[in-house]
Amino acid sequence: MTGPEASSLRKLPAVATVLATGVAAALVERHGRVAATDAIRAAIDEARDAMRGTAASAPDAAELAQRAAVRLDARLPGLRPLFNLTGTVLHTNLGRALLAEAAIEAAAAAMRHAVALEYDLDGGERGERDDHLRGLLCELTGAEDATVVNNNAAAVLLCLNSLALGRDAVVSRGELIEIGGAFRLPQIMERAGVRMVEVGTTNRTHPADYREAIGERTGLVLKVHTSNYRIQGFTAEVGARELAAIANAAGVPLLNDLGSGMLVDLSRYGLAREPTVREAVAEGARLVTFSGDKLLGGPQAGFIVGERALIERINRNPLKRALRVDKLRLAAIEATLNLYRDPDRLAERLPTLRFLARPQVDIEAQAQRLRPAVAQKLADTFVVTVGACASQVGSGALPLDTLASAALLIRPHGSQLMLDRLATAMRALPQPIIGRIADGALQLDLRCLADADEDAFLASLTRLDLDATRSAP
Ligand SMILES: *Cc1c(COP(=O)(O)O)cnc(C)c1O
């Protein structure tokens, strides 16, 4: 290579030269030597690429250090807070339930201080980590005993493996669910070391189907809540009470996986009725499993409640140790469950329930309040209106029920392409705003925007890079 291009490339400062500048020293102080050196190297590489085939002169060391600083300081945490305006309250990809203040405080305290995780404060001896929740869970569900694991998938896996390893588990063909994230019941059963015995058909399963399949080799009978779908039309299902009677008559336990189990009757908050865990226990299932971060509104967890002898077998399984819950979550779960002891104030204190029970008029009033500022920010390029929309519960809970809600509807003056670019620009914000594109508009469903977060939402929006929505594709 000869000529002006080669000579300016040779003038590009070396990494060591850039590191010697004052800006670089400050970078090393803030981010550490390794990260600072990597960013400087990347800035030099980028400058070299930009100069190739041009007669541009080389940036000096101070300029390169500055570019490295921009690169490093712009790096935002991947798990930074965002605004979930998708209309899905329990959005699995956005972390499901938001925790109650009491749960947040309890988890923070457990992070900061030593806690009696496996220590009996009465006797001063070794204790059990399940002891903290056993009493509460039994009180709230009417069960004899209880244990907690990493999530409900782990709860189902552990029950199957503890009670039916090398044996049969009988399940209806209508309940062989797949839920998001590749949780497929047949595969979980295989990995649990259980032989799946399917009974009935997709749409109809009868008591006799179970009776005929239960035999010498049966370890348990499994009932699974079809959380994320409904089979409608010409259907027949054996209810939990009848199935428990069939299983018990054969001396085999029934495990009822409720998915998003609820501890209170949701109809008192204007939502569709879901069976409560207490009801499932009373129906005679000897084990019931449910999630911590679905409708219950706590942190990720899986609960197993039921007969003491079975819970003891589950706790002796070496897999229990691999699936157990840490002190942060135990503290948050304990605080969340405590709120259920006062159902009258639950909707005030539990964000999930507060969002789900929020009336449409309230959401619409908020949308009207925010519309002028949003419209002003987007004025040149988009039209902003307020419209009705439908929120969902999410996480496979109550899949057919929608909740009447209100949204800011953002439509472009020009090409529809601008909608995608606007959605992208909103995702790139320091506190991203996540909406949903539907019917030619970017919908921001405000159900999950707390009144107290309105200012933060508007502040985030002022940082929106509108040029990015206008530029050519
Ligand atoms: C959601 C669900 C699970 C898995 O629960 P996670 O807590 O997400 O692991 C298992 N079974 C059913 C029926 C579910 O709805």
Short mmCIF file of C-alpha atoms and ligand atoms in Angstrom, two decimals:
data_model
loop_
_atom_site.label_atom_id
_atom_site.label_comp_id
_atom_site.label_asym_id
_atom_site.label_seq_id
_atom_site.Cartn_x
_atom_site.Cartn_y
_atom_site.Cartn_z
CA MET A 1 0.00 0.00 0.00
CA THR A 2 1.32 3.41 -0.95
CA GLY A 3 0.04 6.99 -1.19
CA PRO A 4 -1.82 9.25 1.23
CA GLU A 5 -4.06 6.46 2.63
CA ALA A 6 -1.10 4.32 3.77
CA SER A 7 0.70 7.23 5.34
CA SER A 8 -2.31 8.34 7.39
CA LEU A 9 -2.98 4.75 8.50
CA ARG A 10 0.59 4.64 9.79
CA LYS A 11 -0.17 7.73 11.86
CA LEU A 12 -2.92 5.92 13.85
CA PRO A 13 -1.72 5.90 17.47
CA ALA A 14 -0.85 2.58 19.15
CA VAL A 15 -2.94 1.23 22.07
CA ALA A 16 -0.19 2.15 24.57
CA THR A 17 -0.15 5.75 23.30
CA VAL A 18 -3.91 6.11 23.75
CA LEU A 19 -3.72 4.50 27.21
CA ALA A 20 -1.23 7.20 28.25
CA THR A 21 -3.78 10.02 27.74
CA GLY A 22 -5.66 11.62 30.63
CA VAL A 23 -9.07 10.52 29.27
CA ALA A 24 -7.86 6.90 29.16
CA ALA A 25 -6.57 7.11 32.74
CA ALA A 26 -10.05 8.14 33.87
CA LEU A 27 -11.51 5.25 31.85
CA VAL A 28 -9.21 2.74 33.57
CA GLU A 29 -10.33 4.17 36.89
CA ARG A 30 -14.04 3.76 36.05
CA HIS A 31 -14.12 0.49 34.13
CA GLY A 32 -10.79 -1.29 34.87
CA ARG A 33 -7.71 -1.80 32.70
CA VAL A 34 -9.04 -4.79 30.73
CA ALA A 35 -12.30 -3.18 29.62
CA ALA A 36 -10.58 0.17 28.87
CA THR A 37 -7.88 -1.50 26.75
CA ASP A 38 -10.49 -3.53 24.82
CA ALA A 39 -12.55 -0.42 24.09
CA ILE A 40 -9.46 1.53 22.92
CA ARG A 41 -8.46 -1.34 20.64
CA ALA A 42 -11.99 -1.42 19.21
CA ALA A 43 -11.92 2.36 18.65
CA ILE A 44 -8.59 2.07 16.78
CA ASP A 45 -9.92 -0.82 14.64
CA GLU A 46 -13.04 1.16 13.80
CA ALA A 47 -10.98 4.22 12.82
CA ARG A 48 -8.74 2.07 10.61
CA ASP A 49 -11.78 0.57 8.83
CA ALA A 50 -13.32 4.01 8.32
CA MET A 51 -10.08 5.39 6.81
CA ARG A 52 -9.52 2.61 4.27
CA GLY A 53 -9.99 3.79 0.70
CA THR A 54 -10.23 7.43 1.80
CA ALA A 55 -7.72 10.19 2.19
CA ALA A 56 -8.98 11.03 5.70
CA SER A 57 -6.36 11.87 8.28
CA ALA A 58 -5.88 9.73 11.41
CA PRO A 59 -7.60 10.75 14.68
CA ASP A 60 -5.13 11.54 17.47
CA ALA A 61 -4.74 9.63 20.76
CA ALA A 62 -7.04 11.96 22.75
CA GLU A 63 -9.79 11.62 20.16
CA LEU A 64 -9.51 7.81 20.18
CA ALA A 65 -9.65 7.75 24.00
CA GLN A 66 -12.79 9.88 23.82
CA ARG A 67 -14.39 7.46 21.34
CA ALA A 68 -13.50 4.54 23.66
CA ALA A 69 -15.13 6.44 26.54
CA VAL A 70 -18.38 6.92 24.60
CA ARG A 71 -18.34 3.20 23.81
CA LEU A 72 -17.83 2.12 27.43
CA ASP A 73 -20.07 4.64 29.15
CA ALA A 74 -22.95 3.79 26.79
CA ARG A 75 -22.93 0.15 27.85
CA LEU A 76 -26.20 -0.44 29.71
CA PRO A 77 -27.05 -3.42 31.87
CA GLY A 78 -29.05 -6.05 30.00
CA LEU A 79 -31.46 -6.43 32.94
CA ARG A 80 -32.19 -2.72 33.34
CA PRO A 81 -35.77 -1.74 34.21
CA LEU A 82 -38.17 -1.21 31.32
CA PHE A 83 -41.82 -0.26 30.80
CA ASN A 84 -43.99 -3.28 30.02
CA LEU A 85 -46.73 -1.69 27.90
CA THR A 86 -47.39 -4.89 25.94
CA GLY A 87 -50.74 -5.43 27.63
CA THR A 88 -49.59 -8.80 28.95
CA VAL A 89 -49.44 -8.47 32.73
CA LEU A 90 -47.44 -11.63 33.47
CA HIS A 91 -45.08 -11.48 30.48
CA THR A 92 -42.72 -14.46 30.75
CA ASN A 93 -40.08 -12.81 28.56
CA LEU A 94 -40.24 -9.64 30.65
CA GLY A 95 -39.84 -11.41 33.99
CA ARG A 96 -43.47 -12.15 34.96
CA ALA A 97 -44.72 -10.80 38.32
CA LEU A 98 -43.49 -7.54 39.86
CA LEU A 99 -42.99 -8.04 43.56
CA ALA A 100 -44.80 -6.33 46.43
CA GLU A 101 -42.81 -3.76 48.40
CA ALA A 102 -42.79 -6.07 51.42
CA ALA A 103 -41.17 -8.81 49.31
CA ILE A 104 -38.59 -6.42 47.88
CA GLU A 105 -37.65 -5.24 51.37
CA ALA A 106 -37.41 -8.80 52.68
CA ALA A 107 -35.15 -9.88 49.81
CA ALA A 108 -32.94 -6.81 50.22
CA ALA A 109 -32.57 -7.47 53.95
CA ALA A 110 -31.65 -11.10 53.25
CA MET A 111 -28.97 -9.90 50.82
CA ARG A 112 -27.49 -7.49 53.29
CA HIS A 113 -27.59 -9.57 56.45
CA ALA A 114 -27.11 -13.07 57.76
CA VAL A 115 -30.45 -14.87 58.16
CA ALA A 116 -31.54 -18.06 59.93
CA LEU A 117 -31.82 -19.91 56.61
CA GLU A 118 -31.15 -23.36 58.02
CA TYR A 119 -30.90 -22.46 61.68
CA ASP A 120 -33.43 -23.02 64.41
CA LEU A 121 -33.53 -19.83 66.49
CA ASP A 122 -35.37 -21.57 69.36
CA GLY A 123 -32.97 -24.42 69.91
CA GLY A 124 -29.84 -22.83 68.44
CA GLU A 125 -29.41 -25.88 66.24
CA ARG A 126 -29.44 -26.71 62.56
CA GLY A 127 -32.85 -26.08 60.99
CA GLU A 128 -34.57 -26.68 57.65
CA ARG A 129 -34.88 -24.05 54.95
CA ASP A 130 -38.46 -25.20 54.24
CA ASP A 131 -39.47 -24.51 57.84
CA HIS A 132 -39.96 -20.80 57.15
CA LEU A 133 -42.70 -21.42 54.59
CA ARG A 134 -44.24 -24.71 55.68
CA GLY A 135 -46.62 -23.17 58.22
CA LEU A 136 -47.76 -20.38 55.92
CA LEU A 137 -48.32 -22.67 52.96
CA CYS A 138 -50.28 -25.15 55.07
CA GLU A 139 -52.39 -22.36 56.54
CA LEU A 140 -53.16 -20.88 53.10
CA THR A 141 -53.87 -24.17 51.31
CA GLY A 142 -55.18 -26.53 53.97
CA ALA A 143 -52.44 -29.02 53.10
CA GLU A 144 -50.61 -31.15 55.65
CA ASP A 145 -47.10 -30.32 54.48
CA ALA A 146 -45.28 -28.27 51.85
CA THR A 147 -41.95 -27.74 50.13
CA VAL A 148 -40.53 -25.19 47.69
CA VAL A 149 -38.26 -25.54 44.66
CA ASN A 150 -36.86 -23.42 41.83
CA ASN A 151 -40.04 -23.23 39.69
CA ASN A 152 -43.14 -25.24 38.91
CA ALA A 153 -41.35 -27.17 36.17
CA ALA A 154 -38.91 -28.33 38.86
CA ALA A 155 -41.81 -29.14 41.19
CA VAL A 156 -43.40 -31.45 38.59
CA LEU A 157 -40.06 -33.05 37.72
CA LEU A 158 -39.25 -33.67 41.37
CA CYS A 159 -42.66 -35.18 42.19
CA LEU A 160 -42.51 -37.52 39.19
CA ASN A 161 -38.95 -38.61 39.95
CA SER A 162 -39.58 -39.07 43.68
CA LEU A 163 -42.78 -41.11 43.38
CA ALA A 164 -42.63 -42.91 40.04
CA LEU A 165 -38.98 -43.49 39.09
CA GLY A 166 -38.87 -46.59 36.88
CA ARG A 167 -42.65 -46.88 37.10
CA ASP A 168 -45.73 -45.71 35.23
CA ALA A 169 -47.34 -42.29 35.43
CA VAL A 170 -50.86 -42.26 34.03
CA VAL A 171 -52.02 -39.07 32.26
CA SER A 172 -54.83 -38.06 29.89
CA ARG A 173 -53.96 -37.39 26.22
CA GLY A 174 -55.93 -34.17 26.57
CA GLU A 175 -53.45 -32.85 29.14
CA LEU A 176 -50.05 -33.47 27.49
CA ILE A 177 -49.20 -29.80 27.50
CA GLU A 178 -46.37 -27.78 26.06
CA ILE A 179 -45.81 -24.41 27.67
CA GLY A 180 -43.37 -21.70 26.55
CA GLY A 181 -39.65 -22.33 26.81
CA ALA A 182 -39.91 -25.94 25.59
CA PHE A 183 -41.51 -27.40 28.73
CA ARG A 184 -43.19 -30.45 27.21
CA LEU A 185 -44.81 -32.86 29.58
CA PRO A 186 -43.80 -36.08 27.73
CA GLN A 187 -40.15 -34.98 27.77
CA ILE A 188 -40.23 -33.98 31.43
CA MET A 189 -41.67 -37.39 32.25
CA GLU A 190 -38.94 -39.12 30.28
CA ARG A 191 -36.20 -37.09 32.01
CA ALA A 192 -37.81 -37.83 35.38
CA GLY A 193 -37.27 -41.52 34.64
CA VAL A 194 -40.99 -42.20 34.47
CA ARG A 195 -42.84 -44.25 31.85
CA MET A 196 -45.71 -42.21 30.45
CA VAL A 197 -48.97 -44.10 30.09
CA GLU A 198 -51.40 -42.03 28.04
CA VAL A 199 -55.11 -42.63 28.43
CA GLY A 200 -58.22 -41.41 26.59
CA THR A 201 -58.13 -39.25 23.48
CA THR A 202 -57.31 -35.60 22.83
CA ASN A 203 -60.91 -34.49 23.44
CA ARG A 204 -62.41 -37.21 25.65
CA THR A 205 -61.09 -39.14 28.64
CA HIS A 206 -63.37 -41.24 30.87
CA PRO A 207 -63.03 -42.73 34.37
CA ALA A 208 -62.75 -46.22 32.88
CA ASP A 209 -59.71 -45.14 30.83
CA TYR A 210 -57.83 -44.39 34.05
CA ARG A 211 -59.11 -47.46 35.89
CA GLU A 212 -57.94 -49.78 33.11
CA ALA A 213 -54.50 -48.18 32.91
CA ILE A 214 -53.73 -48.22 36.65
CA GLY A 215 -51.91 -51.41 37.65
CA GLU A 216 -48.99 -52.98 39.48
CA ARG A 217 -46.45 -50.71 37.85
CA THR A 218 -48.26 -47.41 38.43
CA GLY A 219 -46.32 -44.91 40.55
CA LEU A 220 -48.77 -42.05 40.28
CA VAL A 221 -51.68 -40.55 38.39
CA LEU A 222 -51.11 -37.10 36.99
CA LYS A 223 -53.64 -34.36 36.31
CA VAL A 224 -52.40 -31.26 34.50
CA HIS A 225 -54.20 -27.93 34.25
CA THR A 226 -54.47 -27.09 30.55
CA SER A 227 -53.25 -23.61 31.35
CA ASN A 228 -52.66 -22.14 27.93
CA TYR A 229 -55.40 -23.76 25.84
CA ARG A 230 -58.95 -25.04 26.06
CA ILE A 231 -60.46 -28.11 24.44
CA GLN A 232 -64.00 -27.21 23.45
CA GLY A 233 -66.91 -28.96 21.76
CA PHE A 234 -67.39 -32.74 22.13
CA THR A 235 -65.30 -33.19 25.25
CA ALA A 236 -65.14 -35.23 28.44
CA GLU A 237 -62.72 -34.85 31.30
CA VAL A 238 -62.46 -36.65 34.62
CA GLY A 239 -62.56 -34.01 37.36
CA ALA A 240 -59.93 -33.95 40.10
CA ARG A 241 -62.32 -35.17 42.81
CA GLU A 242 -63.41 -38.24 40.84
CA LEU A 243 -59.86 -38.94 39.67
CA ALA A 244 -58.55 -38.71 43.23
CA ALA A 245 -61.14 -41.29 44.27
CA ILE A 246 -60.09 -43.62 41.44
CA ALA A 247 -56.38 -43.23 42.26
CA ASN A 248 -56.91 -43.63 46.02
CA ALA A 249 -59.05 -46.75 45.53
CA ALA A 250 -56.08 -48.25 43.67
CA GLY A 251 -53.64 -47.09 46.38
CA VAL A 252 -51.84 -44.69 44.01
CA PRO A 253 -51.31 -40.95 44.68
CA LEU A 254 -52.83 -38.30 42.41
CA LEU A 255 -50.57 -35.33 41.56
CA ASN A 256 -52.52 -32.28 40.39
CA ASP A 257 -50.33 -29.74 38.56
CA LEU A 258 -52.32 -26.51 38.73
CA GLY A 259 -49.79 -24.37 36.82
CA SER A 260 -50.78 -20.89 37.96
CA GLY A 261 -52.34 -21.90 41.24
CA MET A 262 -54.27 -19.21 43.06
CA LEU A 263 -54.56 -18.78 46.82
CA VAL A 264 -57.71 -16.64 46.72
CA ASP A 265 -60.85 -16.63 44.58
CA LEU A 266 -60.12 -14.17 41.78
CA SER A 267 -63.78 -13.51 41.02
CA ARG A 268 -63.90 -11.13 43.99
CA TYR A 269 -61.54 -8.88 41.97
CA GLY A 270 -63.67 -9.11 38.83
CA LEU A 271 -61.53 -11.77 37.16
CA ALA A 272 -62.49 -15.19 35.88
CA ARG A 273 -62.62 -17.97 38.47
CA GLU A 274 -59.61 -20.26 38.67
CA PRO A 275 -59.56 -23.22 41.03
CA THR A 276 -57.72 -22.29 44.22
CA VAL A 277 -54.99 -24.45 45.67
CA ARG A 278 -57.15 -25.02 48.77
CA GLU A 279 -59.91 -26.44 46.56
CA ALA A 280 -57.46 -28.69 44.74
CA VAL A 281 -56.16 -30.02 48.05
CA ALA A 282 -59.73 -30.56 49.33
CA GLU A 283 -60.61 -32.47 46.15
CA GLY A 284 -58.31 -35.23 47.34
CA ALA A 285 -55.14 -34.89 45.25
CA ARG A 286 -52.33 -36.08 47.53
CA LEU A 287 -49.92 -33.61 45.92
CA VAL A 288 -50.61 -30.24 44.28
CA THR A 289 -48.00 -28.14 42.44
CA PHE A 290 -48.14 -24.47 41.38
CA SER A 291 -45.97 -21.50 40.35
CA GLY A 292 -44.73 -18.60 42.47
CA ASP A 293 -44.51 -15.95 39.75
CA LYS A 294 -47.74 -16.39 37.84
CA LEU A 295 -51.05 -15.25 39.35
CA LEU A 296 -49.64 -15.62 42.85
CA GLY A 297 -47.51 -12.54 42.17
CA GLY A 298 -44.29 -13.59 43.89
CA PRO A 299 -40.78 -14.46 42.72
CA GLN A 300 -40.00 -17.46 40.51
CA ALA A 301 -40.68 -20.59 42.58
CA GLY A 302 -42.49 -23.91 42.49
CA PHE A 303 -44.63 -25.07 45.40
CA ILE A 304 -45.47 -28.66 46.27
CA VAL A 305 -48.17 -29.09 48.92
CA GLY A 306 -49.87 -32.24 50.14
CA GLU A 307 -49.54 -35.36 52.24
CA ARG A 308 -46.71 -35.36 54.78
CA ALA A 309 -45.37 -38.84 53.95
CA LEU A 310 -45.08 -37.94 50.26
CA ILE A 311 -43.46 -34.54 50.94
CA GLU A 312 -40.92 -36.33 53.15
CA ARG A 313 -40.07 -38.70 50.28
CA ILE A 314 -39.68 -35.72 47.97
CA ASN A 315 -37.38 -33.96 50.44
CA ARG A 316 -35.16 -37.06 50.67
CA ASN A 317 -34.63 -37.11 46.89
CA PRO A 318 -31.06 -35.92 46.13
CA LEU A 319 -32.50 -33.85 43.24
CA LYS A 320 -34.20 -31.63 45.83
CA ARG A 321 -30.82 -30.14 46.67
CA ALA A 322 -30.20 -29.31 43.01
CA LEU A 323 -33.60 -27.63 42.68
CA ARG A 324 -33.76 -25.74 45.96
CA VAL A 325 -34.41 -22.03 46.40
CA ASP A 326 -31.91 -19.46 47.71
CA LYS A 327 -32.38 -17.15 50.71
CA LEU A 328 -33.32 -14.09 48.63
CA ARG A 329 -36.27 -15.76 47.08
CA LEU A 330 -37.30 -17.53 50.27
CA ALA A 331 -37.43 -14.16 52.00
CA ALA A 332 -39.48 -12.67 49.14
CA ILE A 333 -41.82 -15.67 49.05
CA GLU A 334 -42.43 -15.53 52.80
CA ALA A 335 -43.29 -11.82 52.58
CA THR A 336 -45.57 -12.39 49.56
CA LEU A 337 -47.44 -15.28 51.20
CA ASN A 338 -47.89 -13.18 54.33
CA LEU A 339 -49.90 -10.66 52.29
CA TYR A 340 -52.43 -13.40 51.52
CA ARG A 341 -53.32 -13.58 55.20
CA ASP A 342 -55.09 -10.24 54.73
CA PRO A 343 -57.10 -10.69 51.49
CA ASP A 344 -58.91 -7.36 51.96
CA ARG A 345 -55.75 -5.40 51.31
CA LEU A 346 -54.20 -7.78 48.79
CA ALA A 347 -55.15 -5.79 45.68
CA GLU A 348 -53.48 -2.67 47.11
CA ARG A 349 -50.29 -4.44 48.02
CA LEU A 350 -49.71 -7.00 45.30
CA PRO A 351 -48.78 -5.36 41.97
CA THR A 352 -49.96 -8.32 39.86
CA LEU A 353 -53.44 -8.19 41.33
CA ARG A 354 -53.48 -4.39 41.27
CA PHE A 355 -52.72 -4.40 37.53
CA LEU A 356 -55.17 -7.20 36.76
CA ALA A 357 -58.00 -5.55 38.69
CA ARG A 358 -57.38 -2.06 37.32
CA PRO A 359 -60.60 -0.67 35.79
CA GLN A 360 -60.59 0.48 32.19
CA VAL A 361 -61.82 4.00 33.11
CA ASP A 362 -58.77 4.46 35.28
CA ILE A 363 -56.39 3.37 32.49
CA GLU A 364 -58.20 5.53 29.97
CA ALA A 365 -57.95 8.59 32.19
CA GLN A 366 -54.21 7.99 32.45
CA ALA A 367 -53.95 7.66 28.66
CA GLN A 368 -55.77 11.00 28.20
CA ARG A 369 -53.45 12.58 30.75
CA LEU A 370 -50.30 11.38 28.96
CA ARG A 371 -51.45 11.82 25.36
CA PRO A 372 -50.61 15.54 24.87
CA ALA A 373 -46.97 15.14 25.95
CA VAL A 374 -46.48 12.00 23.87
CA ALA A 375 -48.18 13.60 20.85
CA GLN A 376 -45.98 16.65 21.17
CA LYS A 377 -42.80 14.60 21.27
CA LEU A 378 -43.80 12.61 18.17
CA ALA A 379 -45.70 15.42 16.42
CA ASP A 380 -43.83 15.72 13.13
CA THR A 381 -43.92 12.06 12.31
CA PHE A 382 -46.75 10.30 14.14
CA VAL A 383 -50.35 10.81 15.25
CA VAL A 384 -51.16 9.81 18.82
CA THR A 385 -54.69 8.90 19.91
CA VAL A 386 -56.27 7.11 22.85
CA GLY A 387 -58.17 3.91 22.11
CA ALA A 388 -59.61 0.82 23.72
CA CYS A 389 -57.57 -2.38 23.69
CA ALA A 390 -57.54 -5.79 25.37
CA SER A 391 -54.93 -6.83 27.93
CA GLN A 392 -54.05 -10.43 28.73
CA VAL A 393 -53.11 -12.11 31.96
CA GLY A 394 -50.16 -13.93 30.37
CA SER A 395 -47.95 -16.85 31.43
CA GLY A 396 -50.60 -19.24 30.21
CA ALA A 397 -53.05 -18.21 32.92
CA LEU A 398 -56.69 -17.65 31.88
CA PRO A 399 -55.75 -17.85 28.17
CA LEU A 400 -59.19 -17.03 26.80
CA ASP A 401 -59.96 -14.11 29.07
CA THR A 402 -59.05 -10.60 28.05
CA LEU A 403 -59.29 -7.48 30.18
CA ALA A 404 -60.78 -4.28 28.75
CA SER A 405 -58.00 -1.69 28.75
CA ALA A 406 -56.86 1.54 27.10
CA ALA A 407 -53.78 2.40 25.06
CA LEU A 408 -51.91 5.21 23.42
CA LEU A 409 -52.18 4.37 19.71
CA ILE A 410 -49.31 5.72 17.63
CA ARG A 411 -49.72 5.79 13.85
CA PRO A 412 -47.17 7.13 11.34
CA HIS A 413 -47.99 9.99 8.91
CA GLY A 414 -45.91 8.13 6.34
CA SER A 415 -44.81 4.57 5.67
CA GLN A 416 -45.69 1.66 7.96
CA LEU A 417 -41.96 0.95 8.11
CA MET A 418 -41.71 3.84 10.50
CA LEU A 419 -43.71 1.88 13.06
CA ASP A 420 -41.04 -0.81 13.27
CA ARG A 421 -38.34 1.85 13.51
CA LEU A 422 -40.24 3.61 16.29
CA ALA A 423 -40.60 0.32 18.20
CA THR A 424 -36.85 -0.27 17.75
CA ALA A 425 -35.98 3.24 18.96
CA MET A 426 -38.20 2.75 22.02
CA ARG A 427 -36.41 -0.51 22.82
CA ALA A 428 -33.05 1.28 22.59
CA LEU A 429 -33.92 3.82 25.32
CA PRO A 430 -31.98 3.73 28.61
CA GLN A 431 -35.31 2.70 30.16
CA PRO A 432 -36.87 0.90 27.20
CA ILE A 433 -40.58 1.17 26.37
CA ILE A 434 -42.02 -2.08 25.03
CA GLY A 435 -45.35 -1.91 23.21
CA ARG A 436 -47.10 -4.03 20.63
CA ILE A 437 -47.69 -3.43 16.93
CA ALA A 438 -51.28 -4.23 15.93
CA ASP A 439 -53.77 -2.86 13.38
CA GLY A 440 -51.28 -0.41 11.88
CA ALA A 441 -50.42 1.21 15.22
CA LEU A 442 -47.86 0.91 17.94
CA GLN A 443 -50.07 0.22 20.96
CA LEU A 444 -48.87 1.25 24.39
CA ASP A 445 -51.33 -0.49 26.74
CA LEU A 446 -51.07 1.47 29.99
CA ARG A 447 -52.52 -1.21 32.30
CA CYS A 448 -49.09 -1.88 33.83
CA LEU A 449 -47.95 1.73 34.10
CA ALA A 450 -48.35 2.73 37.74
CA ASP A 451 -49.46 6.36 38.25
CA ALA A 452 -46.23 6.93 40.17
CA ASP A 453 -44.21 5.94 37.08
CA GLU A 454 -45.81 8.44 34.70
CA ASP A 455 -43.03 11.00 35.09
CA ALA A 456 -40.34 8.39 34.51
CA PHE A 457 -42.20 7.23 31.40
CA LEU A 458 -42.34 10.75 29.97
CA ALA A 459 -38.70 11.37 30.92
CA SER A 460 -37.68 8.22 29.08
CA LEU A 461 -39.68 9.28 26.04
CA THR A 462 -37.92 12.66 25.82
CA ARG A 463 -34.70 10.77 25.11
CA LEU A 464 -36.20 9.02 22.09
CA ASP A 465 -34.06 9.30 18.95
CA LEU A 466 -36.68 10.41 16.42
CA ASP A 467 -34.14 10.73 13.61
CA ALA A 468 -33.78 6.97 13.72
CA THR A 469 -37.46 6.60 12.82
CA ARG A 470 -37.12 8.86 9.79
CA SER A 471 -33.90 7.59 8.21
CA ALA A 472 -34.04 5.45 5.07
CA PRO A 473 -34.28 1.70 5.67
C1 LIG B 1 -46.57 -22.63 33.86
C2 LIG B 1 -46.81 -24.07 34.08
C3 LIG B 1 -45.77 -24.93 34.46
C4 LIG B 1 -44.36 -24.43 34.64
O1 LIG B 1 -44.28 -23.51 35.66
P1 LIG B 1 -42.96 -22.59 35.82
O2 LIG B 1 -43.14 -21.97 37.16
O3 LIG B 1 -42.99 -21.64 34.68
O4 LIG B 1 -41.79 -23.50 35.77
C5 LIG B 1 -46.06 -26.25 34.65
N1 LIG B 1 -47.32 -26.73 34.48
C6 LIG B 1 -48.35 -25.93 34.11
C7 LIG B 1 -49.71 -26.52 33.96
C8 LIG B 1 -48.12 -24.57 33.90
O5 LIG B 1 -49.13 -23.78 33.53
#
